[in-house]
mmCIF file of C-alpha atoms in Angstrom:
data_model
loop_
_atom_site.group_PDB
_atom_site.id
_atom_site.type_symbol
_atom_site.label_atom_id
_atom_site.label_comp_id
_atom_site.label_asym_id
_atom_site.label_seq_id
_atom_site.Cartn_x
_atom_site.Cartn_y
_atom_site.Cartn_z
ATOM 1 C CA MET A 1 0.000 0.000 0.000
ATOM 2 C CA GLU A 2 1.227 3.490 -0.833
ATOM 3 C CA LEU A 3 0.635 6.957 0.648
ATOM 4 C CA PHE A 4 -0.184 10.017 -1.443
ATOM 5 C CA ALA A 5 -0.036 13.524 0.040
ATOM 6 C CA HIS A 6 -3.453 15.072 -0.674
ATOM 7 C CA ARG A 7 -2.927 18.504 -2.271
ATOM 8 C CA GLY A 8 0.571 18.139 -0.833
ATOM 9 C CA VAL A 9 0.930 17.857 2.933
ATOM 10 C CA SER A 10 -2.140 20.056 3.210
ATOM 11 C CA GLY A 11 -2.617 19.424 6.927
ATOM 12 C CA GLU A 12 0.657 21.198 7.655
ATOM 13 C CA ALA A 13 1.012 23.682 4.782
ATOM 14 C CA PRO A 14 -1.398 25.598 2.534
ATOM 15 C CA GLU A 15 -2.923 23.153 0.058
ATOM 16 C CA ASN A 16 -1.696 22.975 -3.528
ATOM 17 C CA THR A 17 1.284 25.289 -2.931
ATOM 18 C CA LEU A 18 4.961 24.634 -3.516
ATOM 19 C CA ALA A 19 5.445 24.593 0.269
ATOM 20 C CA ALA A 20 2.950 21.729 0.581
ATOM 21 C CA PHE A 21 4.574 19.773 -2.258
ATOM 22 C CA LYS A 22 8.103 20.262 -0.923
ATOM 23 C CA ALA A 23 6.863 18.972 2.426
ATOM 24 C CA ALA A 24 5.355 15.971 0.634
ATOM 25 C CA ALA A 25 8.625 15.180 -1.117
ATOM 26 C CA GLU A 26 10.404 15.236 2.241
ATOM 27 C CA SER A 27 7.669 13.364 4.155
ATOM 28 C CA GLY A 28 8.312 9.851 2.905
ATOM 29 C CA ALA A 29 5.043 9.797 0.946
ATOM 30 C CA HIS A 30 5.098 7.775 -2.258
ATOM 31 C CA GLY A 31 3.117 10.310 -4.258
ATOM 32 C CA ILE A 32 1.251 13.597 -4.340
ATOM 33 C CA GLU A 33 -2.291 14.431 -5.386
ATOM 34 C CA LEU A 34 -3.095 17.818 -6.913
ATOM 35 C CA ASP A 35 -5.805 19.627 -8.875
ATOM 36 C CA VAL A 36 -5.427 21.509 -12.157
ATOM 37 C CA GLN A 37 -7.448 24.138 -13.988
ATOM 38 C CA LEU A 38 -6.780 26.647 -16.764
ATOM 39 C CA THR A 39 -6.336 30.385 -16.480
ATOM 40 C CA LYS A 40 -7.953 32.890 -18.841
ATOM 41 C CA ASP A 41 -4.805 32.776 -20.974
ATOM 42 C CA GLY A 42 -4.602 28.979 -21.002
ATOM 43 C CA GLN A 43 -1.945 28.303 -18.358
ATOM 44 C CA ILE A 44 -2.251 25.110 -16.281
ATOM 45 C CA VAL A 45 -2.443 26.083 -12.616
ATOM 46 C CA VAL A 46 -2.680 23.995 -9.463
ATOM 47 C CA ILE A 47 -5.717 24.891 -7.357
ATOM 48 C CA HIS A 48 -8.725 22.955 -6.087
ATOM 49 C CA ASP A 49 -11.621 25.414 -6.073
ATOM 50 C CA GLU A 50 -13.004 26.992 -9.237
ATOM 51 C CA THR A 51 -12.594 30.365 -7.516
ATOM 52 C CA ILE A 52 -9.614 31.764 -5.643
ATOM 53 C CA ASP A 53 -11.766 33.115 -2.780
ATOM 54 C CA ARG A 54 -11.108 30.403 -0.155
ATOM 55 C CA THR A 55 -7.363 29.925 -0.547
ATOM 56 C CA THR A 56 -6.075 33.394 -1.472
ATOM 57 C CA ASN A 57 -6.593 37.020 -0.535
ATOM 58 C CA GLY A 58 -8.313 37.610 -3.876
ATOM 59 C CA THR A 59 -11.679 36.855 -5.429
ATOM 60 C CA GLY A 60 -12.878 35.569 -8.769
ATOM 61 C CA TYR A 61 -12.929 32.516 -10.979
ATOM 62 C CA VAL A 62 -9.665 30.936 -12.107
ATOM 63 C CA LYS A 63 -10.995 30.910 -15.680
ATOM 64 C CA ASP A 64 -11.498 34.687 -15.627
ATOM 65 C CA LEU A 65 -8.001 35.591 -14.438
ATOM 66 C CA THR A 66 -4.723 35.547 -16.339
ATOM 67 C CA TRP A 67 -1.658 33.727 -15.049
ATOM 68 C CA GLU A 68 0.008 37.087 -14.364
ATOM 69 C CA GLN A 69 -3.003 38.199 -12.300
ATOM 70 C CA LEU A 70 -3.199 34.960 -10.320
ATOM 71 C CA ARG A 71 0.468 35.224 -9.367
ATOM 72 C CA THR A 72 -0.168 38.459 -7.482
ATOM 73 C CA TYR A 73 -2.412 36.854 -4.852
ATOM 74 C CA ASP A 74 -1.244 35.443 -1.529
ATOM 75 C CA ALA A 75 -2.149 31.752 -1.291
ATOM 76 C CA GLY A 76 -0.475 31.079 2.054
ATOM 77 C CA SER A 77 -1.580 33.543 4.722
ATOM 78 C CA TRP A 78 -5.091 32.064 5.019
ATOM 79 C CA PHE A 79 -3.465 28.904 6.379
ATOM 80 C CA HIS A 80 -0.853 30.537 8.648
ATOM 81 C CA PRO A 81 1.037 33.858 8.615
ATOM 82 C CA SER A 82 4.334 31.967 8.240
ATOM 83 C CA PHE A 83 3.282 31.000 4.705
ATOM 84 C CA LYS A 84 2.682 34.576 3.562
ATOM 85 C CA GLY A 85 3.850 35.014 -0.007
ATOM 86 C CA GLU A 86 3.065 31.504 -1.219
ATOM 87 C CA SER A 87 1.351 31.777 -4.568
ATOM 88 C CA ILE A 88 -0.820 29.597 -6.780
ATOM 89 C CA PRO A 89 1.741 27.488 -8.671
ATOM 90 C CA SER A 90 1.715 26.355 -12.251
ATOM 91 C CA LEU A 91 1.716 22.626 -12.927
ATOM 92 C CA GLU A 92 5.157 23.012 -14.480
ATOM 93 C CA GLU A 93 6.510 24.532 -11.262
ATOM 94 C CA VAL A 94 5.123 21.645 -9.218
ATOM 95 C CA LEU A 95 6.614 19.067 -11.584
ATOM 96 C CA ASP A 96 9.980 20.814 -11.302
ATOM 97 C CA VAL A 97 9.787 20.770 -7.495
ATOM 98 C CA VAL A 98 9.029 17.056 -7.529
ATOM 99 C CA THR A 99 11.932 16.381 -9.878
ATOM 100 C CA ALA A 100 14.300 18.398 -7.704
ATOM 101 C CA HIS A 101 13.298 16.817 -4.397
ATOM 102 C CA HIS A 102 12.061 13.300 -5.197
ATOM 103 C CA ASP A 103 12.326 12.434 -8.879
ATOM 104 C CA SER A 104 10.547 9.079 -8.614
ATOM 105 C CA MET A 105 7.484 10.391 -6.778
ATOM 106 C CA ILE A 106 4.097 9.474 -8.263
ATOM 107 C CA ILE A 107 1.979 12.448 -9.349
ATOM 108 C CA ASN A 108 -1.808 12.120 -9.307
ATOM 109 C CA ILE A 109 -3.199 15.012 -11.369
ATOM 110 C CA GLU A 110 -6.916 15.581 -10.937
ATOM 111 C CA LEU A 111 -8.521 17.407 -13.848
ATOM 112 C CA LYS A 112 -10.944 19.837 -12.183
ATOM 113 C CA ASN A 113 -13.335 20.097 -15.094
ATOM 114 C CA ASP A 114 -16.513 18.537 -13.725
ATOM 115 C CA LEU A 115 -18.158 21.938 -13.079
ATOM 116 C CA ILE A 116 -16.402 24.166 -15.611
ATOM 117 C CA ASP A 117 -15.337 23.026 -19.054
ATOM 118 C CA TYR A 118 -11.718 23.826 -19.824
ATOM 119 C CA PRO A 119 -11.147 23.221 -23.549
ATOM 120 C CA GLN A 120 -7.759 21.634 -24.279
ATOM 121 C CA LEU A 121 -7.011 20.897 -20.596
ATOM 122 C CA GLU A 122 -6.345 17.240 -21.367
ATOM 123 C CA GLU A 123 -4.080 18.033 -24.321
ATOM 124 C CA LYS A 124 -2.134 20.660 -22.402
ATOM 125 C CA VAL A 125 -1.510 18.379 -19.403
ATOM 126 C CA LEU A 126 -0.422 15.448 -21.554
ATOM 127 C CA GLU A 127 1.871 17.655 -23.636
ATOM 128 C CA LEU A 128 3.573 19.043 -20.523
ATOM 129 C CA LEU A 129 4.075 15.544 -19.096
ATOM 130 C CA LYS A 130 5.606 14.437 -22.381
ATOM 131 C CA GLU A 131 7.862 17.490 -22.432
ATOM 132 C CA LYS A 132 9.045 16.779 -18.878
ATOM 133 C CA GLY A 133 9.409 13.044 -19.461
ATOM 134 C CA MET A 134 7.115 12.334 -16.481
ATOM 135 C CA LYS A 135 4.250 10.409 -18.064
ATOM 136 C CA GLU A 136 5.369 7.088 -16.585
ATOM 137 C CA GLN A 137 5.051 8.360 -13.006
ATOM 138 C CA THR A 138 1.734 10.165 -13.478
ATOM 139 C CA ILE A 139 -1.909 9.237 -12.866
ATOM 140 C CA ILE A 140 -4.665 11.338 -14.432
ATOM 141 C CA SER A 141 -7.946 11.331 -12.477
ATOM 142 C CA SER A 142 -11.265 13.156 -12.718
ATOM 143 C CA PHE A 143 -14.939 13.068 -11.747
ATOM 144 C CA ASN A 144 -15.591 13.920 -15.402
ATOM 145 C CA SER A 145 -16.183 10.723 -17.406
ATOM 146 C CA ALA A 146 -15.986 12.464 -20.767
ATOM 147 C CA SER A 147 -12.640 13.984 -19.846
ATOM 148 C CA LEU A 148 -11.166 10.618 -18.842
ATOM 149 C CA LYS A 149 -12.452 9.095 -22.059
ATOM 150 C CA LYS A 150 -10.723 11.876 -23.988
ATOM 151 C CA VAL A 151 -7.470 11.298 -22.086
ATOM 152 C CA ARG A 152 -7.585 7.616 -23.016
ATOM 153 C CA GLU A 153 -8.199 8.466 -26.663
ATOM 154 C CA LEU A 154 -5.283 10.891 -26.658
ATOM 155 C CA ASP A 155 -2.961 8.521 -24.797
ATOM 156 C CA PRO A 156 -3.704 4.770 -24.654
ATOM 157 C CA ASP A 157 -0.956 4.130 -22.095
ATOM 158 C CA ILE A 158 -1.127 6.770 -19.353
ATOM 159 C CA GLU A 159 -2.492 5.650 -15.984
ATOM 160 C CA THR A 160 -6.030 6.934 -15.287
ATOM 161 C CA GLY A 161 -8.437 6.787 -12.364
ATOM 162 C CA PHE A 162 -12.161 7.530 -12.101
ATOM 163 C CA LEU A 163 -13.154 9.682 -9.141
ATOM 164 C CA PHE A 164 -16.511 9.266 -7.427
ATOM 165 C CA GLU A 165 -18.192 9.431 -4.032
ATOM 166 C CA GLY A 166 -20.438 6.986 -2.201
ATOM 167 C CA ILE A 167 -21.348 3.471 -3.339
ATOM 168 C CA PRO A 168 -22.874 3.599 -6.836
ATOM 169 C CA ALA A 169 -24.327 0.223 -7.776
ATOM 170 C CA ASN A 170 -23.579 0.735 -11.471
ATOM 171 C CA ILE A 171 -19.924 1.674 -11.085
ATOM 172 C CA LEU A 172 -18.625 -1.078 -13.376
ATOM 173 C CA ASP A 173 -21.010 -0.015 -16.134
ATOM 174 C CA ARG A 174 -19.932 3.594 -15.724
ATOM 175 C CA ILE A 175 -16.214 2.906 -16.042
ATOM 176 C CA LYS A 176 -16.300 0.286 -18.792
ATOM 177 C CA PRO A 177 -16.099 2.785 -21.699
ATOM 178 C CA LEU A 178 -13.421 4.818 -19.882
ATOM 179 C CA GLN A 179 -10.763 2.078 -19.757
ATOM 180 C CA VAL A 180 -9.436 3.403 -16.448
ATOM 181 C CA ASN A 181 -6.727 1.645 -14.441
ATOM 182 C CA ALA A 182 -8.168 2.284 -10.979
ATOM 183 C CA LEU A 183 -11.041 3.744 -8.975
ATOM 184 C CA HIS A 184 -10.508 6.732 -6.690
ATOM 185 C CA CYS A 185 -13.110 6.406 -3.960
ATOM 186 C CA ASP A 186 -13.943 7.164 -0.344
ATOM 187 C CA LEU A 187 -13.772 4.880 2.681
ATOM 188 C CA SER A 188 -17.417 3.820 2.412
ATOM 189 C CA PHE A 189 -16.868 2.272 -1.013
ATOM 190 C CA ALA A 190 -13.625 0.561 0.003
ATOM 191 C CA GLN A 191 -15.454 -1.166 2.865
ATOM 192 C CA SER A 192 -18.537 -2.088 0.847
ATOM 193 C CA PRO A 193 -19.286 -5.465 -0.787
ATOM 194 C CA THR A 194 -19.191 -3.672 -4.147
ATOM 195 C CA GLY A 195 -15.734 -2.337 -3.375
ATOM 196 C CA ARG A 196 -14.476 -5.778 -2.398
ATOM 197 C CA ASN A 197 -15.926 -7.269 -5.580
ATOM 198 C CA VAL A 198 -14.215 -4.625 -7.689
ATOM 199 C CA MET A 199 -10.864 -5.368 -6.041
ATOM 200 C CA ASP A 200 -11.402 -9.111 -6.472
ATOM 201 C CA MET A 201 -11.832 -8.433 -10.176
ATOM 202 C CA GLY A 202 -8.405 -6.811 -10.253
ATOM 203 C CA MET A 203 -9.407 -3.138 -10.204
ATOM 204 C CA PRO A 204 -7.282 -1.245 -7.622
ATOM 205 C CA LEU A 205 -8.830 1.270 -5.218
ATOM 206 C CA ARG A 206 -7.164 4.530 -4.217
ATOM 207 C CA VAL A 207 -8.954 6.038 -1.240
ATOM 208 C CA PHE A 208 -9.398 9.701 -0.241
ATOM 209 C CA THR A 209 -9.076 11.430 2.253
ATOM 210 C CA ILE A 210 -7.834 9.450 5.262
ATOM 211 C CA ASN A 211 -6.644 11.531 8.216
ATOM 212 C CA THR A 212 -6.986 9.339 11.321
ATOM 213 C CA VAL A 213 -5.264 6.125 12.389
ATOM 214 C CA GLU A 214 -8.677 4.501 12.862
ATOM 215 C CA GLU A 215 -9.644 5.202 9.252
ATOM 216 C CA PHE A 216 -6.231 4.107 8.046
ATOM 217 C CA GLN A 217 -6.497 0.729 9.772
ATOM 218 C CA LEU A 218 -9.880 0.177 8.091
ATOM 219 C CA VAL A 219 -8.591 0.881 4.582
ATOM 220 C CA LYS A 220 -5.463 -1.154 5.207
ATOM 221 C CA LYS A 221 -7.631 -4.092 6.236
ATOM 222 C CA ALA A 222 -9.697 -3.596 3.077
ATOM 223 C CA GLY A 223 -6.559 -4.033 0.987
ATOM 224 C CA VAL A 224 -6.592 -0.835 -1.044
ATOM 225 C CA GLU A 225 -3.694 0.204 -3.272
ATOM 226 C CA VAL A 226 -3.291 3.843 -2.212
ATOM 227 C CA VAL A 227 -4.312 6.009 0.725
ATOM 228 C CA MET A 228 -4.513 9.773 0.178
ATOM 229 C CA SER A 229 -4.037 11.923 3.262
ATOM 230 C CA ASP A 230 -3.502 15.509 4.370
ATOM 231 C CA TYR A 231 -1.053 14.057 6.945
ATOM 232 C CA PRO A 232 0.838 11.245 5.170
ATOM 233 C CA GLY A 233 3.610 11.228 7.755
ATOM 234 C CA LEU A 234 1.149 9.979 10.368
ATOM 235 C CA PHE A 235 0.858 6.611 8.684
ATOM 236 C CA LEU A 236 4.375 5.690 7.568
ATOM 237 C CA ASP A 237 4.915 3.473 10.611
ATOM 238 C CA TYR A 238 1.663 1.601 9.932
ATOM 239 C CA LEU A 239 2.480 0.459 6.389
#
């Protein structure tokens, strides 16, 4: 079983910032999970929410702001004053940080396009991964079925994972046309009979977001492939 740092070590540093990803690279985690969207001028940036309101001192939708505008906002102070000056990073910056600190780390890139359509997001992400030579260590995930289907059409080999919540009875029917390599689910699914059946069929489960030892022991018992956590360092001794 492997540990992924959810949005970096987001329990100890502001989520989806270079500080959180540097902490992840130094934490002993096997991978990082992050979210990507596109700016008004088509730059791939790492941020979870569709707006910058919650995690910066600015307001507005990511899609309505240029990369140059986004860079001016403080994405660290909301978490703690010691992180003042952290900014929203580009995906390229995060990939460079990973390469510099832990070049074999797995990168789970979630395409945040289930609420807002970002034309060319899939192409841009795949092109950057190819340019950086990091495709082999990357997983592309999304709640957006059409987006995952497009990724598979663009690249038959890259690792993909379908994101969902709860225990949908028709999950196998939903993922069949997507040709994904794994399911990214919550604890309830991992513990369910459906979840066990899926794993018995050879489909790995990667579970979000586990932050207590009690939860961790449950997913470990279930036999999942990956645990995503805001505090990955908590669980290294339990692997």
